[in-house]
Structures are given as C-alpha cells and as structure tokens.
Short mmCIF file of C-alpha atoms in Angstrom, two decimals:
data_model
loop_
_atom_site.label_atom_id
_atom_site.label_comp_id
_atom_site.label_asym_id
_atom_site.label_seq_id
_atom_site.Cartn_x
_atom_site.Cartn_y
_atom_site.Cartn_z
CA GLN E 27 6.86 -18.43 3.64
CA TRP E 28 4.67 -20.08 6.28
CA ASP E 29 1.19 -21.37 5.57
CA THR E 30 -1.83 -19.72 7.19
CA ILE E 31 -2.08 -22.10 10.15
CA ARG E 32 1.61 -22.03 10.99
CA LYS E 33 1.68 -18.24 10.95
CA ALA E 34 -0.95 -18.15 13.69
CA ASP E 35 0.63 -21.10 15.51
CA VAL E 36 3.91 -19.20 15.85
CA ILE E 37 2.13 -16.33 17.56
CA GLN E 38 0.16 -18.76 19.74
CA PHE E 39 3.36 -20.55 20.76
CA PHE E 40 4.95 -17.29 21.88
CA LYS E 41 1.85 -16.47 23.90
CA GLU E 42 1.56 -19.89 25.55
CA LYS E 43 5.22 -19.81 26.56
CA GLN E 44 4.67 -16.31 27.97
CA LEU E 45 7.24 -14.91 25.59
CA ILE E 46 4.84 -12.15 24.66
CA GLY E 47 1.92 -10.53 26.44
CA ARG E 48 1.32 -10.32 30.18
CA ASN E 49 3.37 -12.76 32.24
CA ASN E 50 2.12 -14.17 35.53
CA CYS E 51 2.82 -12.01 38.52
CA THR E 52 4.41 -14.57 40.85
CA ASN E 53 7.73 -12.80 40.66
CA GLY E 54 6.40 -9.42 39.64
CA CYS E 55 4.47 -8.37 36.54
CA ARG E 56 6.26 -7.90 33.26
CA THR E 57 4.98 -7.31 29.75
CA THR E 58 7.05 -8.47 26.79
CA TYR E 59 6.35 -7.85 23.15
CA LEU E 60 6.72 -9.74 19.91
CA HIS E 61 9.34 -7.36 18.54
CA ASP E 62 11.66 -8.43 21.37
CA ILE E 63 11.82 -11.89 19.80
CA ILE E 64 11.24 -11.82 16.07
CA ARG E 65 11.77 -9.28 13.31
CA LEU E 66 8.56 -9.02 11.32
CA ASN E 67 9.56 -6.47 8.69
CA GLU E 68 9.04 -7.68 5.12
CA LEU E 69 7.64 -11.10 6.09
CA ASN E 70 4.56 -12.43 4.34
CA PHE E 71 1.71 -12.95 6.82
CA ASP E 72 -1.08 -13.14 4.24
CA ASN E 73 -4.26 -14.77 5.57
CA ILE E 74 -3.00 -14.89 9.17
CA HIS E 75 -5.77 -15.00 11.80
CA LEU E 76 -4.98 -13.46 15.19
CA THR E 77 -7.88 -13.79 17.60
CA SER E 78 -8.51 -14.08 21.33
CA GLU E 79 -11.78 -15.96 20.93
CA THR E 80 -10.09 -19.33 21.54
CA GLY E 81 -8.73 -18.12 24.85
CA VAL E 82 -5.21 -19.02 23.79
CA LEU E 83 -4.51 -15.49 22.61
CA ASN E 84 -6.61 -13.76 25.25
CA GLN E 85 -5.32 -10.24 25.93
CA LEU E 86 -2.63 -10.62 23.28
CA ASN E 87 -0.52 -7.46 23.46
CA LEU E 88 1.22 -6.47 20.24
CA GLN E 89 1.40 -2.74 20.89
CA CYS E 90 4.33 -0.73 19.51
CA ILE E 91 5.46 -3.54 17.18
CA SER E 92 6.66 -2.56 13.72
CA PHE E 93 4.90 -4.30 10.83
CA ASP E 94 6.59 -2.01 8.28
CA GLN E 95 6.37 -3.40 4.72
CA VAL E 96 4.75 -6.63 5.94
CA SER E 97 2.22 -8.28 3.64
CA MET E 98 -0.95 -9.16 5.59
CA SER E 99 -3.54 -9.33 2.81
CA ASN E 100 -6.79 -11.02 3.94
CA GLY E 101 -5.53 -11.20 7.52
CA GLU E 102 -7.80 -10.99 10.57
CA PHE E 103 -7.12 -9.23 13.89
CA SER E 104 -9.79 -9.88 16.52
CA PHE E 105 -9.71 -8.30 20.00
CA VAL E 106 -5.99 -7.54 19.79
CA ASN E 107 -4.13 -4.61 21.36
CA LEU E 108 -2.39 -2.86 18.46
CA ASN E 109 -1.88 0.55 20.07
CA GLY E 110 1.01 2.44 18.49
CA VAL E 111 1.72 -0.33 15.97
CA SER E 112 3.39 0.77 12.73
CA PHE E 113 1.86 -0.64 9.54
CA ASP E 114 3.77 1.83 7.35
CA ARG E 115 3.85 0.75 3.69
CA ALA E 116 2.32 -2.62 4.58
CA ARG E 117 -0.11 -4.54 2.37
CA LEU E 118 -3.39 -4.64 4.30
CA ASP E 119 -5.84 -5.06 1.43
CA THR E 120 -9.05 -6.80 2.56
CA VAL E 121 -7.63 -7.23 6.09
CA LYS E 122 -10.18 -7.32 8.94
CA PHE E 123 -9.82 -5.60 12.32
CA ASP E 124 -12.61 -6.47 14.77
CA GLY E 125 -12.82 -5.37 18.39
CA SER E 126 -9.21 -4.24 18.34
CA SER E 127 -7.50 -1.17 19.74
CA LEU E 128 -5.44 0.75 17.17
CA VAL E 129 -4.90 3.98 19.09
CA CYS E 130 -2.12 6.05 17.45
CA ALA E 131 -1.34 3.26 14.98
CA SER E 132 0.46 4.41 11.84
CA PHE E 133 -0.72 3.45 8.34
CA ILE E 134 1.54 5.77 6.32
CA GLY E 135 1.76 4.47 2.75
CA ALA E 136 -0.18 1.29 3.60
CA ASN E 137 -2.56 -0.31 1.09
CA LEU E 138 -6.00 -0.41 2.78
CA THR E 139 -8.06 -1.30 -0.29
CA GLY E 140 -11.13 -3.22 0.91
CA ALA E 141 -9.94 -3.33 4.54
CA HIS E 142 -12.70 -3.76 7.17
CA PHE E 143 -12.60 -2.03 10.55
CA SER E 144 -15.40 -2.87 12.99
CA ASN E 145 -15.96 -2.24 16.71
CA SER E 146 -12.44 -0.86 16.97
CA ASP E 147 -10.66 2.28 18.18
CA LEU E 148 -8.55 4.27 15.68
CA SER E 149 -8.18 7.40 17.83
CA GLY E 150 -5.12 9.37 16.77
CA ALA E 151 -4.19 6.88 14.06
CA LYS E 152 -2.16 8.24 11.14
CA MET E 153 -4.41 7.56 8.17
CA THR E 154 -5.04 9.72 5.12
CA GLU E 155 -8.42 10.69 3.70
CA ASP E 156 -7.66 8.63 0.63
CA GLN E 157 -6.97 5.55 2.76
CA ILE E 158 -10.22 6.10 4.67
CA LYS E 159 -12.08 6.13 1.35
CA GLN E 160 -10.50 2.78 0.43
CA ALA E 161 -11.71 0.96 3.56
CA TYR E 162 -14.97 0.02 5.34
CA PHE E 163 -15.77 1.23 8.88
CA HIS E 164 -18.54 0.10 11.25
CA ASN E 165 -18.88 1.32 14.83
CA VAL E 166 -15.31 2.61 14.82
CA THR E 167 -13.77 5.54 16.66
CA MET E 168 -12.07 7.33 13.78
CA PRO E 169 -8.65 9.07 13.88
CA ASN E 170 -10.39 12.40 14.56
CA GLY E 171 -12.13 10.92 17.62
CA LYS E 172 -15.59 10.79 16.03
CA LYS E 173 -17.71 7.67 15.63
CA SER E 174 -17.88 6.30 12.10
CA GLU E 175 -20.94 5.92 9.99
CA ALA E 176 -21.18 2.75 7.94
CA THR E 177 -19.02 3.42 4.90
CA SER E 178 -17.86 1.13 2.15
CA SER E 179 -14.92 1.22 -0.19
CA ALA E 180 -17.26 -0.19 -2.82
CA THR E 181 -19.28 3.05 -2.97
CA PRO E 182 -19.02 4.31 -6.54
CA LYS E 183 -17.23 7.61 -6.96
CA LYS E 184 -18.39 10.23 -9.43
CA PRO E 185 -15.87 10.76 -12.20
CA MET E 186 -13.91 13.99 -12.01
CA THR E 187 -14.45 15.39 -15.48
CA GLN E 188 -13.22 18.92 -14.94
CA THR E 189 -10.39 20.65 -13.20
CA THR E 190 -10.16 24.24 -12.10
CA THR E 191 -7.23 26.48 -12.93
CA ILE E 192 -6.44 29.69 -11.07
CA ILE E 193 -4.92 32.43 -13.17
CA LYS E 194 -3.27 35.27 -11.28
CA THR E 195 -3.15 38.56 -13.20
CA GLU E 196 -1.31 41.62 -11.94
CA MET E 197 -3.08 44.82 -12.90
CA PRO E 198 -1.20 48.11 -12.46
CA THR E 199 -2.99 51.02 -10.88
CA ALA E 200 -2.00 54.64 -11.14
CA THR E 201 -3.74 56.07 -8.11
CA SER E 202 -4.45 53.52 -5.42
CA SER E 203 -1.92 52.83 -2.67
CA SER E 204 -3.79 49.80 -1.37
CA SER E 205 -4.32 46.35 -2.80
CA SER E 206 -7.72 44.90 -3.55
CA THR E 207 -9.02 41.47 -4.39
CA THR E 208 -11.92 40.77 -6.71
CA PRO E 209 -13.50 37.37 -6.16
CA SER E 210 -14.97 35.66 -9.21
CA LEU E 211 -17.56 32.92 -9.53
CA ILE E 212 -17.49 29.91 -11.78
CA THR E 213 -20.11 27.29 -12.51
CA SER E 214 -19.24 23.65 -12.92
CA SER E 215 -20.92 20.31 -12.40
CA SER E 216 -17.80 18.70 -10.97
CA ILE E 217 -14.92 20.71 -9.56
CA SER E 218 -11.67 19.58 -8.03
CA THR E 219 -10.63 21.53 -4.95
CA THR E 220 -7.27 23.24 -5.30
CA SER E 221 -5.21 25.35 -2.92
CA LEU E 222 -2.29 27.63 -3.68
CA ILE E 223 -0.41 28.88 -0.64
CA THR E 224 2.17 31.65 -0.75
CA THR E 225 3.93 33.59 1.95
CA ALA E 226 1.64 36.50 1.24
CA ARG E 227 -1.81 35.20 0.41
CA THR E 228 -3.78 31.98 0.48
CA ILE E 229 -6.04 31.40 -2.51
CA SER E 230 -8.59 28.63 -2.20
CA ILE E 231 -11.55 27.26 -4.11
CA GLU E 232 -14.52 26.03 -2.12
CA ALA E 233 -17.21 24.01 -3.90
CA THR E 234 -20.81 24.71 -2.85
CA SER E 235 -24.02 22.72 -3.15
CA SER E 236 -25.34 25.06 -5.84
CA SER E 237 -22.54 24.00 -8.18
CA THR E 238 -20.67 27.27 -7.87
CA ALA E 239 -17.25 27.90 -6.47
CA ALA E 240 -16.20 31.12 -4.83
CA ILE E 241 -12.58 32.16 -4.94
CA THR E 242 -11.48 33.91 -1.78
CA ALA E 243 -8.19 35.49 -0.85
CA SER E 244 -7.06 36.09 2.71
CA SER E 245 -3.94 37.72 4.02
CA SER E 246 -1.36 35.50 5.65
CA PRO E 247 0.02 36.62 9.03
CA GLU E 248 3.57 36.01 7.86
CA ALA E 249 3.67 38.68 5.20
CA THR E 250 1.59 41.16 3.19
CA LEU E 251 1.71 42.05 -0.45
CA SER E 252 3.10 45.31 -1.71
CA THR E 253 0.43 48.00 -1.70
CA ALA E 254 1.46 49.32 -5.09
CA VAL E 255 -0.36 46.64 -7.09
CA ALA E 256 -4.06 45.85 -7.40
CA GLU E 257 -4.71 42.18 -8.08
CA SER E 258 -7.58 40.11 -9.39
CA TRP E 259 -8.09 36.39 -9.76
CA THR E 260 -10.25 34.68 -12.34
CA ALA E 261 -11.02 30.99 -12.62
CA THR E 262 -11.63 28.90 -15.70
CA SER E 263 -12.52 25.24 -16.07
CA ALA E 264 -11.22 22.85 -18.70
CA LYS E 265 -12.06 19.23 -19.49
CA THR E 266 -9.09 16.93 -19.13
CA THR E 267 -10.38 13.36 -19.30
CA SER E 268 -11.88 13.23 -22.79
CA ILE E 269 -8.93 14.58 -24.78
CA ALA E 270 -5.48 13.18 -25.40
CA CYS E 271 -3.58 16.39 -24.73
CA ASN E 272 -4.33 19.50 -22.69
CA SER E 273 -2.56 22.84 -22.84
CA THR E 274 0.37 21.66 -20.73
CA PHE E 275 1.00 17.88 -20.74
CA ARG E 276 -0.12 14.84 -22.67
CA ASN E 277 -1.78 11.96 -20.87
CA GLN E 278 0.61 9.59 -19.13
CA ASN E 279 2.45 6.68 -20.68
CA THR E 280 3.30 3.98 -18.15
CA TYR E 281 6.27 1.62 -18.21
CA ALA E 282 6.75 -1.46 -16.04
CA VAL E 283 9.61 -1.40 -13.53
CA GLY E 284 10.45 -3.49 -10.45
CA VAL E 285 8.22 -3.93 -7.40
CA THR E 286 7.50 -0.77 -5.36
CA PRO E 287 9.73 1.85 -7.00
CA PHE E 288 10.76 4.29 -4.27
CA SER E 289 12.89 6.81 -6.14
CA VAL E 290 13.68 7.82 -9.70
CA ALA E 291 16.46 9.61 -11.57
CA VAL E 292 16.27 10.90 -15.14
CA VAL E 293 19.72 11.20 -16.75
CA ASP E 294 21.51 10.21 -19.94
CA VAL E 295 23.26 6.96 -19.01
CA ASN E 296 24.29 5.88 -22.53
CA ASN E 297 25.66 9.19 -23.89
CA ASP E 298 23.16 9.57 -26.74
CA ASN E 299 21.95 12.98 -25.52
CA LYS E 300 18.57 11.53 -24.52
CA PRO E 301 17.66 11.31 -20.81
CA ASP E 302 16.96 7.79 -19.55
CA ILE E 303 15.05 6.55 -16.49
CA VAL E 304 16.52 4.76 -13.46
CA THR E 305 14.38 3.55 -10.53
CA ALA E 306 15.17 1.94 -7.16
CA ASN E 307 12.64 -0.84 -6.48
CA ALA E 308 12.38 -1.53 -2.75
CA TYR E 309 10.42 -4.78 -2.74
CA SER E 310 12.18 -6.57 -5.61
CA ASN E 311 15.70 -5.48 -4.57
CA THR E 312 16.47 -4.24 -8.05
CA ILE E 313 17.39 -1.20 -10.10
CA SER E 314 15.44 -0.69 -13.33
CA VAL E 315 16.99 1.12 -16.31
CA LEU E 316 14.75 2.27 -19.18
CA LEU E 317 16.67 3.69 -22.14
CA ASN E 318 15.20 6.57 -24.10
CA THR E 319 14.37 5.41 -27.64
CA GLY E 320 13.46 8.87 -28.91
CA ASN E 321 10.42 11.17 -28.89
CA GLY E 322 9.97 10.60 -25.17
CA THR E 323 9.45 6.84 -25.44
CA PHE E 324 11.47 4.26 -23.53
CA SER E 325 12.65 0.70 -24.00
CA PRO E 326 11.42 -2.07 -21.67
CA GLN E 327 13.21 -2.16 -18.35
CA THR E 328 16.52 -3.88 -17.75
CA ASN E 329 16.85 -4.92 -14.11
CA TYR E 330 19.98 -5.19 -11.98
CA SER E 331 20.10 -6.87 -8.58
CA VAL E 332 21.13 -4.84 -5.54
CA ASP E 333 21.01 -5.39 -1.78
CA THR E 334 17.86 -5.48 0.37
CA SER E 335 15.29 -2.65 0.14
CA PRO E 336 16.92 -0.08 -2.15
CA GLU E 337 15.36 3.27 -1.27
CA LEU E 338 17.14 6.15 -2.97
CA VAL E 339 19.19 6.19 -6.16
CA ALA E 340 21.92 8.68 -7.11
CA ILE E 341 23.70 8.97 -10.45
CA ALA E 342 27.29 10.19 -10.96
CA ASP E 343 30.48 9.29 -12.82
CA VAL E 344 32.40 7.70 -9.95
CA ASN E 345 35.32 6.25 -11.95
CA SER E 346 36.11 9.18 -14.27
CA ASP E 347 35.34 7.37 -17.54
CA ASN E 348 32.73 9.90 -18.70
CA LYS E 349 29.93 7.38 -18.15
CA LEU E 350 27.35 7.81 -15.43
CA ASP E 351 27.26 5.15 -12.72
CA ILE E 352 24.59 4.21 -10.16
CA ALA E 353 24.75 4.36 -6.36
CA VAL E 354 21.80 3.26 -4.24
CA ALA E 355 21.13 3.24 -0.49
CA ASN E 356 19.82 -0.16 0.66
CA TRP E 357 17.69 0.38 3.76
CA LYS E 358 17.52 -3.19 5.07
CA GLY E 359 20.89 -4.24 3.71
CA ASN E 360 22.76 -1.51 5.63
CA THR E 361 24.83 -0.99 2.50
CA VAL E 362 25.36 1.15 -0.55
CA SER E 363 25.45 -0.60 -3.91
CA VAL E 364 27.61 0.83 -6.70
CA LEU E 365 26.95 -0.29 -10.29
CA LEU E 366 29.55 0.89 -12.80
CA ASN E 367 28.43 1.78 -16.31
CA ALA E 368 29.75 -0.93 -18.62
CA ASP E 369 28.87 1.03 -21.78
CA ASN E 370 25.79 1.84 -23.84
CA GLY E 371 23.67 2.14 -20.71
CA THR E 372 24.40 -1.34 -19.36
CA PHE E 373 25.82 -1.84 -15.90
CA SER E 374 28.15 -4.23 -14.12
CA SER E 375 27.04 -6.27 -11.13
CA GLN E 376 26.86 -4.36 -7.87
CA THR E 377 29.72 -3.80 -5.47
CA THR E 378 28.40 -3.25 -1.96
CA TYR E 379 29.91 -1.15 0.81
CA ALA E 380 28.87 -1.26 4.45
CA VAL E 381 27.37 1.92 5.90
CA GLY E 382 25.39 2.64 9.06
CA LYS E 383 22.17 0.90 9.96
CA GLY E 384 19.11 1.71 7.87
CA PRO E 385 20.44 4.07 5.15
CA LEU E 386 17.49 5.91 3.61
CA SER E 387 19.27 8.61 1.62
CA VAL E 388 22.47 8.91 -0.40
CA ALA E 389 24.40 11.74 -2.04
CA VAL E 390 27.38 11.42 -4.39
CA VAL E 391 29.59 14.53 -4.16
CA ASP E 392 33.33 15.26 -4.10
CA VAL E 393 33.83 16.15 -0.41
CA ASN E 394 37.65 16.15 -0.33
CA SER E 395 38.41 18.19 -3.47
CA ASP E 396 40.25 15.42 -5.34
CA LYS E 397 37.86 15.53 -8.32
CA LYS E 398 36.47 12.09 -7.49
CA PRO E 399 32.85 11.81 -6.28
CA ASP E 400 32.47 10.41 -2.77
CA ILE E 401 29.44 8.80 -1.10
CA VAL E 402 27.48 10.19 1.86
CA THR E 403 24.51 8.38 3.44
CA ALA E 404 21.97 9.22 6.14
CA ASN E 405 21.51 6.15 8.33
CA ARG E 406 18.13 6.25 10.05
CA ASP E 407 18.55 3.40 12.51
CA SER E 408 22.05 4.23 13.77
CA ASN E 409 21.65 8.03 13.97
CA THR E 410 24.72 8.58 11.83
CA ALA E 411 25.97 9.88 8.51
CA SER E 412 28.50 7.72 6.67
CA VAL E 413 31.24 9.12 4.41
CA LEU E 414 32.98 6.80 1.93
CA LEU E 415 35.88 8.44 0.09
CA ASN E 416 36.54 7.53 -3.53
CA ILE E 417 39.98 5.92 -3.81
CA GLY E 418 39.95 5.68 -7.61
CA ASN E 419 38.48 3.52 -10.37
CA GLY E 420 35.06 3.69 -8.73
CA THR E 421 36.10 1.96 -5.51
CA PHE E 422 35.58 3.42 -2.06
CA SER E 423 37.28 3.39 1.33
CA PRO E 424 35.52 1.92 4.38
CA GLN E 425 33.02 4.30 5.92
CA THR E 426 33.74 7.00 8.45
CA THR E 427 30.65 7.71 10.55
CA TYR E 428 29.54 10.94 12.20
CA ALA E 429 26.82 11.30 14.82
CA VAL E 430 23.75 13.30 13.78
CA GLY E 431 20.24 13.66 15.22
CA VAL E 432 17.74 10.88 15.88
CA ASN E 433 16.62 8.93 12.80
CA PRO E 434 18.17 10.90 9.92
CA VAL E 435 16.09 10.20 6.81
CA SER E 436 17.44 12.69 4.27
CA VAL E 437 20.89 14.08 3.47
CA ALA E 438 22.12 16.96 1.33
CA VAL E 439 25.71 17.96 0.61
CA ALA E 440 26.47 21.62 -0.13
CA ASP E 441 28.96 24.34 0.78
CA VAL E 442 26.98 26.25 3.42
CA ASN E 443 29.83 28.45 4.71
CA ASN E 444 31.40 29.54 1.40
CA ASP E 445 34.81 27.94 1.99
CA ASN E 446 34.67 25.84 -1.19
CA LYS E 447 34.32 22.63 0.83
CA PRO E 448 31.00 20.73 0.70
CA ASP E 449 29.29 20.29 4.06
CA ILE E 450 26.71 17.71 5.21
CA VAL E 451 23.13 18.57 6.18
CA THR E 452 20.62 15.99 7.46
CA ALA E 453 16.93 15.97 8.33
CA ASN E 454 16.44 14.07 11.60
CA TRP E 455 12.94 12.61 11.70
CA SER E 456 12.52 11.75 15.38
CA SER E 457 14.43 14.65 16.97
CA ASN E 458 12.71 17.33 14.84
CA SER E 459 16.04 18.81 13.90
CA SER E 460 18.55 19.42 11.15
CA SER E 461 22.22 18.60 11.68
CA ILE E 462 25.02 20.62 10.04
CA LEU E 463 28.49 19.04 9.76
CA LEU E 464 31.02 21.53 8.41
CA ASN E 465 33.84 20.17 6.28
CA VAL E 466 37.23 20.39 8.00
CA GLY E 467 39.11 19.47 4.82
CA ASN E 468 40.31 16.22 3.22
CA GLY E 469 36.81 14.82 3.56
CA THR E 470 36.61 14.97 7.36
CA PHE E 471 33.93 16.87 9.26
CA PHE E 472 33.40 18.78 12.49
CA LEU E 473 30.90 17.55 15.06
CA GLN E 474 27.29 18.36 14.28
CA VAL E 475 25.49 21.58 15.10
CA THR E 476 21.72 21.08 15.30
CA TYR E 477 18.82 23.41 14.56
CA SER E 478 15.17 22.86 15.46
CA VAL E 479 12.71 22.34 12.62
CA GLY E 480 9.08 21.17 12.42
CA ASP E 481 7.49 17.91 13.52
CA HIS E 482 9.18 14.87 11.92
CA PRO E 483 11.13 16.37 8.98
CA ARG E 484 11.02 13.86 6.13
CA SER E 485 13.20 15.54 3.50
CA ILE E 486 15.70 18.37 3.21
CA ALA E 487 16.72 20.78 0.48
CA VAL E 488 19.63 23.23 0.53
CA ALA E 489 19.27 26.25 -1.75
CA ASP E 490 19.63 30.02 -1.69
CA VAL E 491 16.01 31.12 -1.18
CA ASN E 492 16.64 34.80 -0.40
CA SER E 493 19.18 35.65 -3.13
CA ASP E 494 22.07 36.51 -0.80
CA ASN E 495 24.43 33.91 -2.32
CA GLN E 496 24.29 31.77 0.83
CA PRO E 497 22.58 28.36 0.83
CA ASP E 498 19.55 28.11 3.12
CA ILE E 499 17.79 25.03 4.52
CA VAL E 500 14.25 23.88 3.74
CA THR E 501 12.64 20.84 5.41
CA ALA E 502 9.30 19.14 4.71
CA ASN E 503 7.76 18.32 8.11
CA GLU E 504 5.67 15.19 7.71
CA TRP E 505 3.52 15.33 10.85
CA GLU E 506 2.96 19.08 11.02
CA LYS E 507 1.70 20.06 7.56
CA THR E 508 4.50 22.62 7.31
CA ILE E 509 7.84 23.39 5.80
CA SER E 510 10.63 25.00 7.79
CA VAL E 511 12.93 27.61 6.25
CA LEU E 512 16.23 28.39 8.00
CA LEU E 513 18.09 31.31 6.48
CA ASN E 514 21.88 31.23 6.35
CA THR E 515 23.29 34.00 8.54
CA GLY E 516 26.88 33.49 7.40
CA ASN E 517 29.78 31.16 8.19
CA GLY E 518 27.47 28.15 8.06
CA THR E 519 25.16 29.30 10.85
CA PHE E 520 21.41 29.61 10.45
CA SER E 521 18.56 31.67 11.84
CA PRO E 522 15.72 30.02 13.79
CA GLN E 523 13.15 28.37 11.55
CA THR E 524 10.20 30.11 9.95
CA THR E 525 7.37 27.69 9.17
CA TYR E 526 4.80 27.84 6.36
CA GLU E 527 1.68 25.72 6.03
CA VAL E 528 1.42 23.11 3.26
CA GLY E 529 -0.76 20.04 2.70
CA PRO E 530 -0.94 17.09 5.14
CA TYR E 531 1.99 14.69 5.39
CA PRO E 532 4.50 16.48 3.14
CA LEU E 533 7.16 13.93 2.24
CA SER E 534 9.37 15.90 -0.12
CA ALA E 535 10.34 19.50 -0.84
CA ALA E 536 12.04 21.06 -3.86
CA VAL E 537 13.22 24.61 -4.50
CA ALA E 538 13.05 26.21 -7.96
CA ASP E 539 11.93 29.42 -9.65
CA VAL E 540 8.58 28.28 -11.06
CA ASN E 541 7.25 31.67 -12.21
CA SER E 542 10.36 33.17 -13.86
CA ASP E 543 10.69 36.11 -11.47
CA ASN E 544 14.28 35.19 -10.52
CA LYS E 545 13.18 34.26 -6.99
CA PRO E 546 13.25 30.64 -5.79
CA ASP E 547 9.89 29.12 -4.89
CA ILE E 548 9.10 25.99 -2.85
CA VAL E 549 7.13 22.93 -3.95
CA THR E 550 6.08 20.06 -1.66
CA ALA E 551 4.55 16.64 -2.33
CA ASN E 552 1.79 15.97 0.22
CA GLN E 553 1.00 12.28 0.71
CA GLY E 554 -1.95 12.89 3.02
CA SER E 555 -4.03 14.88 0.52
CA ASN E 556 -2.68 13.69 -2.83
CA THR E 557 -1.66 17.27 -3.59
CA VAL E 558 1.32 19.42 -4.39
CA SER E 559 1.76 22.75 -2.59
CA VAL E 560 3.42 25.65 -4.40
CA LEU E 561 4.69 28.56 -2.30
CA LEU E 562 5.62 31.55 -4.43
CA GLN E 563 8.14 33.93 -2.97
CA CYS E 564 7.00 37.54 -2.51
#
C-alpha cells in the first residue's frame, strides 16, 4: 500500500509525462486515460488528494475509469473530470468531491457515509436514495437534474417505531358481477411506506401530513382481476422495535464472517440434520462456515482461503461420498475453487480450476448424465460460459467455453426443452439479453440463441410460472425497475418478454408459491429502495 503522498505522486507523474489526460496537439490531439496504464480495482487509495489547484493536474481527465471495489476513504477530488466513472462497491466514506464533474458516474453498492459533494455535477449518476441520505451536498446538480439544498448526513432521523401490514381478504358475493375496492384509513405517528405489486393490482400506502395513510388500489394495464369476487383491504399497525418477537420472526442474531460477504448458502454440511451457513467473502478471499449448534444458533466461523474476490458459492456433493462440498466463483481470480468436505463440516484446501475472465456466477449440475455434478460459470469479462466436466473423485476437466451475450452475470442450468438434458441459461448485463444453450448430449452445447430482456439484467431464474410443465425465464433488470418474464413455448423456445414493474435497482429474483395457491409468485430484492417486491400471480 502506498502512503498518501505517493498515491498522488503516481497520478501526477502520469499527467506530467502525458500518459493520461490531454496530450499536446503537435502531432494531432489524443486523450489517454488512467485505465489504459494501471488497474485500479481493489487498490487502497485512502487519503489520496487529486486536485488541479497546483496546475500540475490541471484538466486531469479520469472519465470512464473503473474504481470498482477501491478504498478511497477520506480522499479528495478537486476539479477533476470523473464523467462515467464507476465507483461500484467502493469505500468512499468521508470522501470529498469539489468542483468535479460526475455526470453518469455509478455508485452502485458504494459506501458514501459522510461523503461531501460540493460545486459538482451528478447529473444522471446512479445513486440510491439511501446513499443520498448518507452524504452531504452543497450547490450540486443532483442525479435527477435538480439543484441540491444543503443537506447533511448528520441530520438525526426519527426512529421508525411502527410498521404497516396490508391484509388482503377475499369476500364472496352472491349477486355482483363486478369487483369493488374499499379503501380504509389508519392513524399512526410513524408509518413505513410499503408497496405490493401484482400483475392485477397495485396496492400502496401513502403517508400524509395529518398522520393518516390512505390505502388505494388501482388496476394494472397488464391484467384485471376476476369479476366474480369483491375485495377489501384493511391495514393494521404493530410495534416491532420494543419487543423481542413479533408474530412472524424474532429479532436478528448476527454472526461474524469474512469481509464483504457476497453470497450465502444454508445447507447441512456435517450430516447432523441441521442446516449450516456458508458465505463467500469477496474482500477477504475466504469462505466462512458456521456450523449449526442447535435451536437456530451457530458456532463461530471457520474460514478457508480461496482465490481472489469470491462472489457466488454453490454447494453439492462433487465426489460421491455423501458429503456436501463447496464450489465458488472467484471474480478477480478467473477461477473456480473447489473445497472437498473432509468430514464433520471441515473442508480441505481449495483446488482451483481456470475458467473465463471475471466469473460472477456458478452452478453445479450434472450436465452429461453420468451422475457426477459438473461446474458451469458465467464469465462477465470474457462474454462466455465455461463448462467443467466432473472426471471423478471431485476433480474436473479443463474448461470448455461457449460464447454468450455481453457481460453475463448470472447463470442457471435447467432442462428447458424436456429432453432430460440440462441446458444453460445466462443473463447478459450489457446486451440486455438472455442466452439459451441447449444441451447436445455428453455435456456439449449448441450455439446460443438470445432473447431480449429489460435494461441490464442482473440475475436470472428458471421456473415454471404458468403451470404448463415447461420452465420459463425470469430476469431482474437492474436499471429499469422491472422483471422480464419469458414463457416457454415448447422445444426450448420462448415468447417475447413481458415486463412488470418492481422497485429500483432489482438485483435478484426468486420464484416460489408464497401464498399457497399452487401458483408460483415472484420476489425481487431492490437495492435502490431497500425493499422487496412481491408479485402474486393472478
């Protein structure tokens, strides 16, 4: 790690030598950028000061550089062009931006606690409401194009002492052939806003200044409810912060794991009939295993080293010894790590296998019908899917790669054409598409067929959502506040997408019957609003 002065000196050196920024125009003008020279991802630039006030860094141009996962706590950016820069998942706590242009910059998952923005332009920047509340803004053009008022992350927030629950009650009617909605009113001193979106109706709660909330229901253009049922909604409020247990779940118990856990699996790894916890920890390059000690409590973590930036963990018995093993996709290592279960929930040291560049997702499924689980990864930075066949005893053949769309970030493996051979489905973030690779047999695959989905699909699920015994595709579209549903039309082909609105920046989607009506529903996790959307099927 460099000290504060040397960090800035490196940038200054590049500028003075005209390695970055605007070169002289003697032989024609050319602009070069820092990312052409040095890879910044995951470096520690805490306390770095980048400024043009000395003249040395005048008109410094850092636009379109990736600072993903970089630590820049207490850093300062003064009069710097940062248009289109990616600060995704970076540490920017108490950082200062003054007089800088951050048009269309991305702050997805970044820590902005105590950050100061002044005299700067954030037009079109990707920043959540929660992040905006964490930071301070003065004379700033905000992401929505409006000028900021002076705001401070130190402003105390009123405690949320009550939550509001919507209860939907179906009331049969003997005579009416139309449906009606009866809005109800509730009174509360502090109400959390909740939305429930279905394919038929949108139910929302809107808090008013008179401490009342009106529940309204409006028809969705996609579908209408059956006219044979009259419906009413009532709302009740319940305190949740002053009691140890509410009607559904107890308050959380937290357990320490590695740094920045990115994914979790809950499975019984030591064969005691109690599910254990396994996490992939991206910043400490470890896997944490917490064994279940009974009654829903867990032992302290045991950590196992893996390759760089483990993102997604999968659990399966890969060596046929009736003990569950661990496979993890290592984003920066361009590998998959396999940790065999040594017994009693302990694991051997990793064995790594090369895959494509930037694997963000992994699935462990038998793709060649030999009763041995194989490995499939989605490789974001090489636009490929890798297939590693299990050759026995938990070892794997070198990868075979298949081209998919641009920046695949999620992979699912399922038999989509009912031929008893698992196929590969990917969500392609930058090409707004899903790729289908049908299984030829023996673990080889046809060339991809692509289908359009929403803007920047972040995750994919494959499940039968319309009860026709054919798996359908659901994607969570990060930049569009939607999910896409593609119905299986037979033989592994799919209809054009139908989109449904969810919360901002949905990062994950799951399909399950949540209301016991034997019809699969859809649930999304929305990073931009700290919400979960539930879409009940009509």
